[in-house]
Amino acid sequence: MARAADLLAECLAAQGFDRLFCVPGESYLALLDALLGSPVETVVCRHEGGAGLMAVADAKLTGRPGLCAASRGPGATNLSIALHLAEQDAVPLVALIGQVARWERGLGAFQEVDYGRFFGEMAKGVWEVHDADRLPETLARAVRLSMSGTPGPVVIALPEDMLSDETEARPLGPLPVASAPPGAEAVDRAAAMLAAAERPLLIAGSGCASPEGREALARAAEAHGLPVALTFKQQHIFDNASPLYAGHLGFKIPPAQVEALAEADLILAVGTRLGDTPTQGFTLPKAPVPEQPIIHVHPDPDRIGAVYRTELGVAADPAAFLAALAGRNAEVTEGRRAWSGRLNDTARRIMDRPPQARPDGVEFGWMVKALAERAPKDSILTMDAGNFSGWIHCHWPWDGTQQSIGAVGGAMGLGVPGAVAAALREPGRKVIGFAGDGGVLMTGSELATAAATGAKPVIVISDNGTYGTIRLHQEKAYPGRVHGTALANPDFAAWARSFGALGITVETPEEAGPAAEAALAHDGPAVIHVKASAEAISPFLTIEDLRK
Ligand SMILES: Cc1ncc(C[n+]2csc(CCOP(=O)(O)OP(=O)(O)O)c2C)c(N)n1
């Protein structure tokens, strides 16, 4: 006989988990106790949002489910940002959440939440374990479900009294996750459609981000002469210096680029759900009936044709499909080269935004360039949500090998926790976490987690004194009517030092290089506080431009 909590700790290890991000709670004390001395390391965080976002970042980095735990009620609701992001970003995540005792369920007990209702919209599964004997099977199913089809979050609620039950059940290992190889006929048909097209466009998403996926993407593009556009935050999965690079389908890309891409006479979408962001609000391609035929390759058949009329749907592993496609003979014509060259010229022109001298602070591009010139090639980048990331998209030399962790779903707060999680996972590599002055104070207290665990990220803060992204939208919609977007900030370098980190302030473009060098050389967490220009509200627009 074993205590249920001990069995659960053994099950976590049997499923291959080695790290749990959490904030403790009295509702799962027995599990905390069981994790003492377990091979599953407990990383104690300062906010459940931070813990959950660390688990999401860890999953993005490893390709395996992230693991987090939170207490019932307020712990669970704080954690919800990570569940939402995992759903939006198709990231496998297992969340263990405390629950009131079984006999109290439905009585409106202290911190009671019906998780099925609360998380029902975002989680792939929400299971409450009332019988300790079913813990091994429930966890195994949760891990499998988190990874199958479209990956996503799964919640396991743990009634407090159940965790102290005795059980004879034994741990279960991982359940296989089905992955369909592409049928030869489907690959042949896709190859034939590509050969017949004059202006085909390959849109590649996060489903191609694995090492095999990237390799197969590069080979398939090369073999068929296909221009490659990358979905939001997937800029790192294909060499941006390749003549086949056709751009990054971020938020509202310039009209000239939309027009150029829209000339495609065939779209091959691989490893993407073709959501609202890369498709520019379902206009590129146009929903529900696109102007060009679509070949859609995705592991989850339910996603294919869900929004778009799809000429050829292939429910298969994206990397396997691309590898098979790369093996089909194809002739790359002059016309095809001219087409990809045109898209490549447009993409390059748009991203060519050398930073300028600004009267009100440092254009953030100076800092990004200084880091890009000095950081080791295998550095891992994490990005909060905000306009500052535009300069990273423009200036980082993405060559298809780097790892970048950003929130496709746009959640602010990933920058610092993501960097801490990545630094823990890859202690031998430099991890650079970028955040704005808005996002950094949402979850920046996880610097304390870096200090506690020995993680050594470099955090770079763009302090422009405003929720810049919203200010940009505000200036577009209501020029000059600035309200609710200004920020009063602390001295972030002093703030960093209070956590035991190195704190450096950058007030001029000239200071960016030495700051980058010092932060990258520092053997511990470091924070670069950039007093950034708000006038340069993005790499593409100034406030003055917007008001005109
Ligand atoms: C959790 C969360 N809250 C609010 C938003 C809406 N939002 C998107 S960007 C942004 C402002 C970001 O400001 P900052 O971090 O300073 O970066 P900047 O845009 O100035 O570079 C806000 C409030 C969001 N995406 N996520």
Coordinates of C-alpha atoms in Angstrom, one line a residue, residues 127-542:
W127 CA -10.2 15.4 -14.9
E128 CA -10.8 15.3 -11.2
V129 CA -9.4 12.1 -9.6
H130 CA -11.8 10.8 -6.9
D131 CA -10.3 7.3 -6.7
A132 CA -6.5 7.1 -6.0
D133 CA -6.3 3.8 -7.9
R134 CA -7.0 5.8 -11.1
L135 CA -4.1 8.2 -10.7
P136 CA -1.6 6.3 -12.9
E137 CA -4.1 5.9 -15.7
T138 CA -5.4 9.5 -15.5
L139 CA -1.9 11.0 -15.6
A140 CA -0.9 8.7 -18.5
R141 CA -4.0 9.7 -20.5
A142 CA -3.4 13.4 -19.7
V143 CA 0.2 13.3 -21.0
R144 CA -0.9 11.5 -24.1
L145 CA -3.8 13.8 -24.8
S146 CA -1.6 16.9 -24.2
M147 CA 0.6 15.8 -27.1
S148 CA -1.8 14.2 -29.6
G149 CA -3.3 16.0 -32.6
T150 CA -3.2 19.7 -31.7
P151 CA -1.1 19.7 -28.5
G152 CA -2.6 21.6 -25.6
P153 CA -3.2 21.8 -21.9
V154 CA -4.8 19.1 -19.7
V155 CA -5.9 19.7 -16.1
I156 CA -5.9 17.1 -13.4
A157 CA -7.7 18.2 -10.2
L158 CA -6.6 16.6 -7.0
P159 CA -9.1 16.5 -4.1
E160 CA -7.1 17.2 -1.0
D161 CA -8.3 14.1 1.0
M162 CA -7.8 11.8 -2.0
L163 CA -4.0 12.6 -1.9
S164 CA -3.8 10.9 1.5
D165 CA -5.7 7.7 0.6
E166 CA -3.9 4.4 0.5
T167 CA -3.7 2.6 -2.8
E168 CA -2.2 -0.5 -4.3
A169 CA -2.0 0.8 -7.8
R170 CA 1.4 0.9 -9.5
P171 CA 2.8 3.7 -11.7
L172 CA 2.2 3.5 -15.5
G173 CA 4.7 4.5 -18.2
P174 CA 3.9 6.8 -21.1
L175 CA 1.1 5.8 -23.6
P176 CA 2.0 5.9 -27.2
V177 CA 0.9 9.0 -29.1
A178 CA -0.4 8.2 -32.6
S179 CA 1.3 10.0 -35.4
A180 CA 0.2 9.3 -39.0
P181 CA 2.8 9.1 -41.7
P182 CA 1.7 10.9 -44.9
G183 CA 0.2 8.6 -47.6
A184 CA 2.4 8.3 -50.7
E185 CA -0.6 9.2 -52.8
A186 CA -1.2 12.4 -50.9
V187 CA 2.5 13.4 -51.3
D188 CA 2.4 12.6 -55.0
R189 CA -0.7 14.7 -55.4
A190 CA 0.8 17.6 -53.5
A191 CA 3.9 17.4 -55.6
A192 CA 1.8 17.4 -58.8
M193 CA -0.2 20.4 -57.7
L194 CA 3.1 22.3 -56.8
A195 CA 4.6 21.4 -60.2
A196 CA 1.5 22.7 -62.0
A197 CA 1.4 26.0 -60.0
E198 CA 3.2 29.1 -61.2
R199 CA 3.4 30.9 -57.9
P200 CA 3.1 28.4 -55.0
L201 CA 3.7 29.6 -51.4
L202 CA 4.7 27.4 -48.5
I203 CA 3.4 28.7 -45.1
A204 CA 5.2 26.9 -42.3
G205 CA 4.1 27.0 -38.6
S206 CA 5.1 25.7 -35.2
G207 CA 4.5 22.1 -36.3
C208 CA 7.7 22.3 -38.3
A209 CA 9.8 23.6 -35.4
S210 CA 11.4 20.3 -34.4
P211 CA 15.0 19.7 -35.6
E212 CA 13.6 17.2 -38.1
G213 CA 10.9 19.6 -39.1
R214 CA 13.3 22.4 -39.8
E215 CA 15.6 20.2 -41.8
A216 CA 12.8 18.8 -43.9
L217 CA 11.3 22.3 -44.4
A218 CA 14.6 23.6 -45.8
R219 CA 15.0 20.5 -48.1
A220 CA 11.4 20.6 -49.4
A221 CA 11.6 24.3 -50.1
E222 CA 14.9 23.9 -51.9
A223 CA 13.8 20.8 -53.9
H224 CA 10.6 22.5 -55.2
G225 CA 11.8 26.1 -55.2
L226 CA 9.1 27.1 -52.8
P227 CA 9.1 30.5 -51.1
V228 CA 8.6 30.1 -47.4
A229 CA 6.6 32.4 -45.2
L230 CA 6.7 31.7 -41.5
T231 CA 3.8 32.1 -39.1
F232 CA 3.8 34.5 -36.1
K233 CA 6.9 33.9 -33.8
Q234 CA 8.2 31.1 -35.9
Q235 CA 10.8 33.2 -37.6
H236 CA 13.6 31.0 -36.1
I237 CA 12.7 27.8 -38.0
F238 CA 14.0 28.8 -41.4
D239 CA 17.0 30.6 -42.6
N240 CA 16.0 34.2 -43.1
A241 CA 19.0 34.8 -45.4
S242 CA 17.8 32.1 -47.8
P243 CA 16.7 33.5 -51.2
L244 CA 13.5 31.4 -50.6
Y245 CA 12.6 33.4 -47.4
A246 CA 9.3 35.1 -48.0
G247 CA 8.7 36.8 -44.7
H248 CA 7.3 36.6 -41.2
L249 CA 3.5 36.6 -41.0
G250 CA 3.2 38.7 -37.8
F251 CA 0.5 41.1 -36.8
K252 CA -0.7 43.3 -39.7
I253 CA 2.3 43.0 -42.0
P254 CA 2.6 45.9 -44.5
P255 CA 0.1 46.1 -47.3
A256 CA 2.8 45.8 -50.0
Q257 CA 3.8 42.4 -48.5
V258 CA 0.2 41.2 -48.2
E259 CA -0.4 42.1 -51.9
A260 CA 2.7 40.3 -53.0
L261 CA 1.9 37.1 -51.0
A262 CA -1.7 37.2 -52.2
E263 CA -0.5 36.7 -55.8
A264 CA 0.2 33.1 -54.8
D265 CA -1.8 30.6 -57.0
L266 CA -1.4 27.7 -54.6
I267 CA -0.8 27.7 -50.8
L268 CA 0.8 24.8 -49.1
A269 CA 0.2 25.3 -45.3
V270 CA 2.2 22.9 -43.1
G271 CA 2.1 22.6 -39.3
T272 CA -0.1 25.6 -38.8
R273 CA -3.7 26.0 -37.9
L274 CA -4.0 29.0 -40.3
G275 CA -5.3 31.1 -37.5
D276 CA -6.2 34.8 -37.5
T277 CA -2.7 36.2 -37.0
P278 CA -0.7 34.7 -39.8
T279 CA -3.6 34.9 -42.2
Q280 CA -4.0 38.6 -41.5
G281 CA -7.5 38.3 -40.1
F282 CA -8.4 35.3 -42.4
T283 CA -7.7 37.3 -45.5
L284 CA -4.4 35.7 -46.7
P285 CA -5.8 33.2 -47.7
K286 CA -9.3 34.5 -47.8
A287 CA -11.9 32.6 -45.6
P288 CA -14.0 30.7 -46.1
V289 CA -13.4 30.2 -49.8
P290 CA -9.8 31.1 -50.7
E291 CA -8.8 32.6 -54.0
Q292 CA -6.2 29.9 -54.5
P293 CA -6.3 26.2 -53.8
I294 CA -4.9 25.2 -50.4
I295 CA -3.0 22.1 -49.4
H296 CA -3.2 21.8 -45.7
V297 CA -0.9 19.5 -43.7
H298 CA -1.6 19.1 -40.0
P299 CA -1.5 16.2 -37.6
D300 CA -5.1 17.0 -36.4
P301 CA -7.7 16.2 -39.1
D302 CA -10.2 18.3 -37.2
R303 CA -8.2 21.4 -38.0
I304 CA -8.1 20.8 -41.8
G305 CA -10.9 22.5 -43.5
A306 CA -12.2 23.9 -40.2
V307 CA -12.0 27.5 -41.5
Y308 CA -10.9 27.1 -45.2
R309 CA -12.2 25.2 -48.1
T310 CA -9.2 22.9 -48.6
E311 CA -8.3 21.3 -51.9
L312 CA -6.1 18.7 -50.4
G313 CA -6.0 17.9 -46.7
V314 CA -3.3 15.7 -45.3
A315 CA -3.7 14.6 -41.7
A316 CA 0.0 13.7 -41.1
D317 CA 3.1 14.6 -39.2
P318 CA 4.4 17.9 -40.8
A319 CA 8.1 16.9 -40.7
A320 CA 7.3 13.5 -42.2
F321 CA 5.3 15.1 -45.0
L322 CA 8.0 17.6 -45.8
A323 CA 10.7 14.9 -45.8
A324 CA 8.6 12.9 -48.2
L325 CA 7.9 15.9 -50.4
A326 CA 11.6 16.8 -50.5
G327 CA 12.2 13.3 -52.0
R328 CA 9.8 13.9 -55.0
N329 CA 11.4 15.0 -58.2
A330 CA 10.7 18.6 -59.2
E331 CA 11.9 21.1 -61.7
V332 CA 12.6 24.6 -60.4
T333 CA 11.8 26.9 -63.4
E334 CA 13.1 30.4 -64.0
G335 CA 9.6 31.7 -63.5
R336 CA 9.5 30.0 -60.1
R337 CA 12.8 31.6 -59.2
A338 CA 11.6 35.0 -60.2
W339 CA 8.5 34.6 -58.1
S340 CA 10.4 33.6 -54.9
G341 CA 12.9 36.3 -55.6
R342 CA 10.2 38.9 -55.7
L343 CA 8.8 37.8 -52.4
N344 CA 12.3 37.7 -50.9
D345 CA 13.0 41.3 -52.0
T346 CA 9.8 42.5 -50.5
A347 CA 10.5 40.7 -47.2
R348 CA 14.0 42.0 -47.0
R349 CA 13.0 45.6 -47.8
I350 CA 10.4 45.5 -45.0
M351 CA 12.7 44.2 -42.4
D352 CA 15.6 46.6 -43.3
R353 CA 15.0 49.1 -40.5
P354 CA 18.4 50.5 -39.3
P355 CA 17.8 52.1 -35.9
Q356 CA 17.9 55.9 -35.8
A357 CA 19.1 58.5 -33.3
R358 CA 16.0 59.6 -31.3
P359 CA 15.5 62.7 -29.1
D360 CA 13.6 60.9 -26.3
G361 CA 15.7 57.8 -25.7
V362 CA 17.4 54.8 -27.3
E363 CA 15.7 53.2 -30.3
F364 CA 15.5 49.6 -29.0
G365 CA 17.0 48.3 -32.2
W366 CA 20.5 49.5 -31.1
M367 CA 20.3 47.2 -28.1
V368 CA 19.1 44.3 -30.1
K369 CA 21.9 44.8 -32.7
A370 CA 24.5 45.1 -29.9
L371 CA 23.4 41.8 -28.4
A372 CA 23.0 40.0 -31.8
E373 CA 26.6 40.9 -32.7
R374 CA 28.0 39.5 -29.4
A375 CA 25.7 36.7 -28.2
P376 CA 26.8 33.1 -29.0
K377 CA 25.1 31.7 -32.0
D378 CA 23.2 29.0 -30.0
S379 CA 21.8 31.6 -27.6
I380 CA 18.1 31.0 -26.7
L381 CA 15.8 34.0 -26.9
T382 CA 12.6 34.5 -25.0
M383 CA 10.2 37.3 -25.8
D384 CA 7.4 38.9 -23.9
A385 CA 4.5 40.4 -25.9
G386 CA 5.0 44.0 -27.0
N387 CA 6.2 46.2 -29.8
F388 CA 9.8 46.0 -28.7
S389 CA 9.8 42.5 -30.2
G390 CA 9.6 44.1 -33.7
W391 CA 13.3 45.0 -33.5
I392 CA 14.2 41.5 -32.6
H393 CA 12.3 40.3 -35.6
C394 CA 14.2 42.8 -37.8
H395 CA 17.7 42.5 -36.4
W396 CA 18.3 39.0 -35.0
P397 CA 20.3 37.0 -37.6
W398 CA 17.8 34.1 -37.8
D399 CA 19.5 31.3 -39.6
G400 CA 17.1 28.4 -39.0
T401 CA 19.1 26.9 -36.1
Q402 CA 18.2 29.2 -33.2
Q403 CA 15.6 28.7 -30.5
S404 CA 13.2 31.5 -29.8
I405 CA 10.3 31.3 -27.3
G406 CA 7.5 33.7 -27.7
A407 CA 3.8 33.9 -27.1
V408 CA 1.9 33.3 -30.3
G409 CA -1.2 33.9 -28.3
G410 CA 0.1 37.3 -27.3
A411 CA 0.1 36.8 -23.5
M412 CA 2.3 39.4 -21.8
G413 CA 4.5 38.0 -19.0
L414 CA 6.4 35.2 -20.8
G415 CA 9.7 37.0 -21.2
V416 CA 11.2 36.6 -17.7
P417 CA 9.7 33.3 -16.6
G418 CA 10.5 31.8 -20.0
A419 CA 14.1 32.9 -19.7
V420 CA 14.4 31.4 -16.2
A421 CA 12.9 28.1 -17.4
A422 CA 15.2 28.1 -20.5
A423 CA 18.2 28.9 -18.4
L424 CA 17.4 26.0 -16.0
R425 CA 16.9 23.6 -19.0
E426 CA 20.0 24.7 -20.9
P427 CA 22.5 26.0 -18.2
G428 CA 25.4 25.8 -20.7
R429 CA 23.8 28.2 -23.2
K430 CA 23.1 31.9 -23.0
V431 CA 19.5 32.8 -22.5
I432 CA 18.3 36.3 -23.4
G433 CA 14.9 37.3 -22.3
F434 CA 13.3 40.4 -23.8
A435 CA 10.5 42.3 -22.2
G436 CA 8.8 45.7 -22.2
D437 CA 8.3 47.9 -19.1
G438 CA 4.7 46.7 -19.1
G439 CA 5.2 43.0 -19.3
V440 CA 8.3 42.8 -17.1
L441 CA 6.4 44.0 -14.0
M442 CA 3.7 41.4 -14.6
T443 CA 6.0 38.4 -14.0
G444 CA 9.4 39.9 -13.5
S445 CA 9.4 38.9 -9.8
E446 CA 10.4 35.4 -11.1
L447 CA 13.9 36.9 -11.1
A448 CA 13.7 35.8 -7.5
T449 CA 13.2 32.2 -8.8
A450 CA 16.3 32.7 -10.9
A451 CA 18.2 33.7 -7.8
A452 CA 16.8 30.8 -5.8
T453 CA 17.6 28.2 -8.5
G454 CA 20.9 29.5 -9.8
A455 CA 19.4 30.2 -13.3
K456 CA 21.5 32.9 -15.1
P457 CA 19.4 34.6 -17.8
V458 CA 20.1 38.0 -19.3
I459 CA 17.0 40.1 -19.2
V460 CA 16.6 43.1 -21.4
I461 CA 14.0 45.6 -20.7
S462 CA 12.7 48.2 -23.2
D463 CA 11.6 51.0 -20.8
N464 CA 9.7 53.4 -23.0
G465 CA 7.3 54.6 -20.2
T466 CA 4.3 53.2 -22.0
Y467 CA 2.2 50.2 -22.9
G468 CA 3.7 50.9 -26.3
T469 CA 1.6 48.4 -28.4
I470 CA -1.6 49.8 -27.0
R471 CA -0.3 53.4 -27.4
L472 CA 0.3 52.6 -31.1
H473 CA -3.3 51.4 -31.5
Q474 CA -4.6 54.3 -29.5
E475 CA -2.7 56.9 -31.6
K476 CA -4.1 55.2 -34.8
A477 CA -7.6 55.2 -33.5
Y478 CA -7.6 58.4 -31.4
P479 CA -4.5 60.5 -32.5
G480 CA -3.1 62.6 -29.6
R481 CA -5.6 61.3 -27.1
V482 CA -3.2 59.5 -24.7
H483 CA -5.1 57.9 -21.9
G484 CA -4.5 54.8 -19.8
T485 CA -1.3 53.8 -21.5
A486 CA 1.5 55.8 -19.7
L487 CA 3.6 53.9 -17.1
A488 CA 5.6 55.1 -14.1
N489 CA 8.6 52.8 -13.7
P490 CA 11.1 51.9 -11.1
D491 CA 14.9 52.1 -11.7
F492 CA 15.0 48.6 -13.3
A493 CA 18.8 48.3 -12.8
A494 CA 18.4 49.0 -9.0
W495 CA 15.4 46.6 -9.0
A496 CA 17.6 43.9 -10.6
R497 CA 20.3 44.4 -8.0
S498 CA 17.8 44.0 -5.2
F499 CA 17.4 40.4 -6.5
G500 CA 21.1 39.9 -6.6
A501 CA 21.3 40.3 -10.3
L502 CA 23.7 42.5 -12.2
G503 CA 21.9 45.7 -13.2
I504 CA 23.0 47.9 -16.1
T505 CA 21.4 51.0 -17.5
V506 CA 21.6 52.0 -21.2
E507 CA 20.8 55.6 -22.0
T508 CA 22.6 56.1 -25.3
P509 CA 23.1 53.9 -28.4
E510 CA 26.9 54.0 -27.6
E511 CA 26.3 52.3 -24.2
A512 CA 24.5 49.3 -25.8
G513 CA 27.6 47.4 -26.9
P514 CA 29.5 47.6 -23.5
A515 CA 26.2 46.7 -21.7
A516 CA 25.7 43.6 -23.9
E517 CA 29.3 42.5 -23.3
A518 CA 29.1 42.9 -19.5
A519 CA 25.7 41.2 -19.3
L520 CA 26.8 38.3 -21.5
A521 CA 30.0 37.9 -19.6
H522 CA 28.4 38.0 -16.1
D523 CA 28.2 34.7 -14.3
G524 CA 24.7 35.2 -12.8
P525 CA 21.4 36.7 -13.8
A526 CA 21.8 40.1 -15.4
V527 CA 19.3 42.9 -16.3
I528 CA 19.9 45.5 -19.0
H529 CA 17.5 48.5 -18.5
V530 CA 17.2 50.4 -21.7
K531 CA 15.8 53.8 -21.5
A532 CA 14.0 53.5 -24.7
S533 CA 12.4 55.9 -27.1
A534 CA 8.6 56.0 -27.1
E535 CA 8.6 58.2 -30.2
A536 CA 10.0 55.2 -32.1
I537 CA 6.9 53.2 -31.1
S538 CA 7.8 50.4 -33.4
P539 CA 10.6 49.7 -36.0
F540 CA 8.1 50.8 -38.6
L541 CA 6.3 53.8 -37.2
T542 CA 6.9 56.9 -35.0

